[in-house]
PDB file of C-alpha atoms in Angstrom:
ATOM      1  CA  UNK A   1      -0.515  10.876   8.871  1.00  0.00           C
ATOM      2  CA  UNK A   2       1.777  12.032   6.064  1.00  0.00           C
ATOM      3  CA  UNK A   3       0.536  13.308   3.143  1.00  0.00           C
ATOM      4  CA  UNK A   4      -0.309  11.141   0.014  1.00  0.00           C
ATOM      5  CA  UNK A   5       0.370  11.099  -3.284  1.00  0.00           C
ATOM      6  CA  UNK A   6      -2.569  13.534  -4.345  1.00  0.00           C
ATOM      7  CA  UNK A   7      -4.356  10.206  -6.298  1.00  0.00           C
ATOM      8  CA  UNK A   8      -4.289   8.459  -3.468  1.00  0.00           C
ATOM      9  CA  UNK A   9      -6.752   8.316  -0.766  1.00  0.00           C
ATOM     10  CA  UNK A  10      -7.527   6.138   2.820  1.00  0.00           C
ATOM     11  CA  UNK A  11      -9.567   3.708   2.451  1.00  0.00           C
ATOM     12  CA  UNK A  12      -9.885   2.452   5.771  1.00  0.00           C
ATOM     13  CA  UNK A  13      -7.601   3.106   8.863  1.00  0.00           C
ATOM     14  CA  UNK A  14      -8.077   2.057  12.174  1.00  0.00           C
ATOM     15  CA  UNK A  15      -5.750   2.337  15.730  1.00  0.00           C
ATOM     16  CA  UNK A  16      -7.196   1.011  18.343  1.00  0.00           C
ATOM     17  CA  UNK A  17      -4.718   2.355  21.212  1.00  0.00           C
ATOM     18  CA  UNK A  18      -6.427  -0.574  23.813  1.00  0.00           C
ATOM     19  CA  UNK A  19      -6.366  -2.988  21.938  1.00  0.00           C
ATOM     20  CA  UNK A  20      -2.818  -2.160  20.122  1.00  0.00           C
ATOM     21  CA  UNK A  21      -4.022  -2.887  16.568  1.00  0.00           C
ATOM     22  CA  UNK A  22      -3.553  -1.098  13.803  1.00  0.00           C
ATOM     23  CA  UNK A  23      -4.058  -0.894   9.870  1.00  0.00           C
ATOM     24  CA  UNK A  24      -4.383   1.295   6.892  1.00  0.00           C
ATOM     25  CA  UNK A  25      -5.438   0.534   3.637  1.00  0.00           C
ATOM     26  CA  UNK A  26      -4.712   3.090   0.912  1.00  0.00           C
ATOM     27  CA  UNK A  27      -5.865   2.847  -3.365  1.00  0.00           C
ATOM     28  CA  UNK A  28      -5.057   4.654  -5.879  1.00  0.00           C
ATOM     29  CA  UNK A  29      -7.716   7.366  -7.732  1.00  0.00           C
ATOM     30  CA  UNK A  30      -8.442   4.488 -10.761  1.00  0.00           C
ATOM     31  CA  UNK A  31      -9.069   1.598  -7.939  1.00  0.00           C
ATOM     32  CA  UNK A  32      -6.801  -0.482  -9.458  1.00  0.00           C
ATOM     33  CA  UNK A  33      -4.566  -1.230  -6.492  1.00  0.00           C
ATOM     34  CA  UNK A  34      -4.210  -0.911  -2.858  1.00  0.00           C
ATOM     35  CA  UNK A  35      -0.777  -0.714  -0.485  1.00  0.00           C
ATOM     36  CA  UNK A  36      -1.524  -1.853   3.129  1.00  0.00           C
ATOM     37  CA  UNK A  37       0.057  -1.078   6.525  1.00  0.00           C
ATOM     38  CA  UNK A  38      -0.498  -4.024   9.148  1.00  0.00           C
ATOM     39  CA  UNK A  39       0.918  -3.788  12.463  1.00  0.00           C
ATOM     40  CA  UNK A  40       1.691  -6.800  14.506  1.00  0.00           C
ATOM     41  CA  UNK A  41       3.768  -6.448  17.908  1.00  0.00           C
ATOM     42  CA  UNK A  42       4.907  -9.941  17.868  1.00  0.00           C
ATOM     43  CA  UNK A  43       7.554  -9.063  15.346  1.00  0.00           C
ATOM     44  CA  UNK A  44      10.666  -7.429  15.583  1.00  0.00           C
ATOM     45  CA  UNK A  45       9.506  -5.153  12.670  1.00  0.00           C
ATOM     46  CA  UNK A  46       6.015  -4.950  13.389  1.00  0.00           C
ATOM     47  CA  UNK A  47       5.135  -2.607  10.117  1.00  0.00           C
ATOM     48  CA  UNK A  48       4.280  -4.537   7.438  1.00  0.00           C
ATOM     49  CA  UNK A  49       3.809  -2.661   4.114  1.00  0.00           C
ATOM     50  CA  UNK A  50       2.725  -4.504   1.736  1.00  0.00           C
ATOM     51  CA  UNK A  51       0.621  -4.100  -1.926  1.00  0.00           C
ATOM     52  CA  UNK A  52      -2.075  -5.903  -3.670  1.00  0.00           C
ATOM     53  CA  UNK A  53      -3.741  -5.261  -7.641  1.00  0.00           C
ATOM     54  CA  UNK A  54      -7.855  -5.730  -7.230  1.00  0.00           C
ATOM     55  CA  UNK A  55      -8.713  -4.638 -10.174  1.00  0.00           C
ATOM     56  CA  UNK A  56      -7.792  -5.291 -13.861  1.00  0.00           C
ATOM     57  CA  UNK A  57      -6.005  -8.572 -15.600  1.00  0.00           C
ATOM     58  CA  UNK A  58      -1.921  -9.531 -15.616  1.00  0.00           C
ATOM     59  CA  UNK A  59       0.324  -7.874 -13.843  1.00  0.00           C
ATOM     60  CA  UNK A  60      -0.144  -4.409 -14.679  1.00  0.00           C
ATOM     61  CA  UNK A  61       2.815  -2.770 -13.144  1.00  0.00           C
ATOM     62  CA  UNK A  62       5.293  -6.294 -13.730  1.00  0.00           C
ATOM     63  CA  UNK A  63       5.160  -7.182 -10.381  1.00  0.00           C
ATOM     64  CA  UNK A  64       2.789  -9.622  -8.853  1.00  0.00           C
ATOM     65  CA  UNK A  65       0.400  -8.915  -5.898  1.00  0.00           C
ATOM     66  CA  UNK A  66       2.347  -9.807  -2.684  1.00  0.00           C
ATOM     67  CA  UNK A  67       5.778 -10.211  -4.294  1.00  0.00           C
ATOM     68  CA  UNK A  68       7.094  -6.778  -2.682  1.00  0.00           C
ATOM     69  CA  UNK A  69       6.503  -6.444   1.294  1.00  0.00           C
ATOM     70  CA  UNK A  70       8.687  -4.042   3.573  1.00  0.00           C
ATOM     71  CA  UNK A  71       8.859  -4.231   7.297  1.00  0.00           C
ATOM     72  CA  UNK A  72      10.100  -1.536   9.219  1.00  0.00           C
ATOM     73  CA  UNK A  73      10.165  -0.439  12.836  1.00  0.00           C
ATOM     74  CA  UNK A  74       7.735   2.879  13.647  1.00  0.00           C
ATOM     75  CA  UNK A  75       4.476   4.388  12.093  1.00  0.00           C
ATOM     76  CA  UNK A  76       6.933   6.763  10.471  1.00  0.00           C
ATOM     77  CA  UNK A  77       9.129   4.461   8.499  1.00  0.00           C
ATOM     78  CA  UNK A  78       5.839   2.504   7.254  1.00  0.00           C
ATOM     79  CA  UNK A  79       4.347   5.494   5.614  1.00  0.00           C
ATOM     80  CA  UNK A  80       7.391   6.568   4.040  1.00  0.00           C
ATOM     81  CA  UNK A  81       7.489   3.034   2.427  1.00  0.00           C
ATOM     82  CA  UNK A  82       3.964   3.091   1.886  1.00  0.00           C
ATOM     83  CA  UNK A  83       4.286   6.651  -0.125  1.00  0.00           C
ATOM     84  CA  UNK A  84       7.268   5.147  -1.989  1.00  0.00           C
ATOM     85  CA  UNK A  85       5.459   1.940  -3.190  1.00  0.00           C
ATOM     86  CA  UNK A  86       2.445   4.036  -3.992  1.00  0.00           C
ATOM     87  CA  UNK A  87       5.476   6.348  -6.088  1.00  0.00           C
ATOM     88  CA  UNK A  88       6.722   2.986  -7.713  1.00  0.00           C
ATOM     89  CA  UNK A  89       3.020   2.031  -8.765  1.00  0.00           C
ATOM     90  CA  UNK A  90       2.259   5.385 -10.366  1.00  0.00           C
ATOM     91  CA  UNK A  91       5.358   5.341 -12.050  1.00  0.00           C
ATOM     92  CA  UNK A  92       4.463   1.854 -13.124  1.00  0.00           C
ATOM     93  CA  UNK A  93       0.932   2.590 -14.276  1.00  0.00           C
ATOM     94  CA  UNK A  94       1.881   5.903 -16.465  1.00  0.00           C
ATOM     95  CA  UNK A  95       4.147   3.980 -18.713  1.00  0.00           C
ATOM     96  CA  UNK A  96       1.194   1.399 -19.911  1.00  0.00           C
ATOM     97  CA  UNK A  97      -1.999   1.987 -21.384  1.00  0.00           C
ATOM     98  CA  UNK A  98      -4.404   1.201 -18.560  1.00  0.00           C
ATOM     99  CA  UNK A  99      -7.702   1.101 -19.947  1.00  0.00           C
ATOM    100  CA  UNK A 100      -6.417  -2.561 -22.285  1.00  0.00           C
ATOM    101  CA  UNK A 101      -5.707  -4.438 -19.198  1.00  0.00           C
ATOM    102  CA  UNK A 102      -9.370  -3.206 -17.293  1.00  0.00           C
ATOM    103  CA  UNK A 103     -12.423  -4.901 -18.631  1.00  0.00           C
TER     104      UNK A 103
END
């Protein structure tokens, strides 16, 4: 696994090499939001990366849970687009004052 953004941290991960399923949930140190790698072979890009806010009210970082989702082809490419949305969402969160939209 590459390495993460140093307030980030797994949060669950499984890869079941039998079964072929695979997953990673990742949140950020304040728990406000997660970005998720789903794999499903039945696509041509079976990497899903995706994001989702669980914690807080609005749309803290302008951008609404589910409205940003990349697909891409290996492992590889989804945790390099997992690292860069977890980039965008720190970048995101450092230009508002957090603690008004947590309550």
């Amino acid at each position: 696994m590459t390495d993460l953004p140093s307030n980030w941290s797994v949060l669950e991960a499984y890869d079941d090499e039998e079964t072929g399923e695979q997953g990673y949930m990742f949140v950020n140190a304040i728990e406000t939001h997660y970005v998720i790698i789903e794999y499903c072979s039945v696509f041509e890009y079976p990497y899903g990366i995706s994001f989702t806010q669980v914690k807080g009210h609005a749309t803290m970082i302008g951008i609404e849970s589910g409205a940003y989702t990349a697909h891409v082809s290996t492992k590889e490419e989804a945790f390099a687009e997992a690292i860069k949305m977890m980039e965008f969402i720190d970048t995101k969160l450092s230009q508002i004052e957090v603690a008004s939209y947590i309550d």
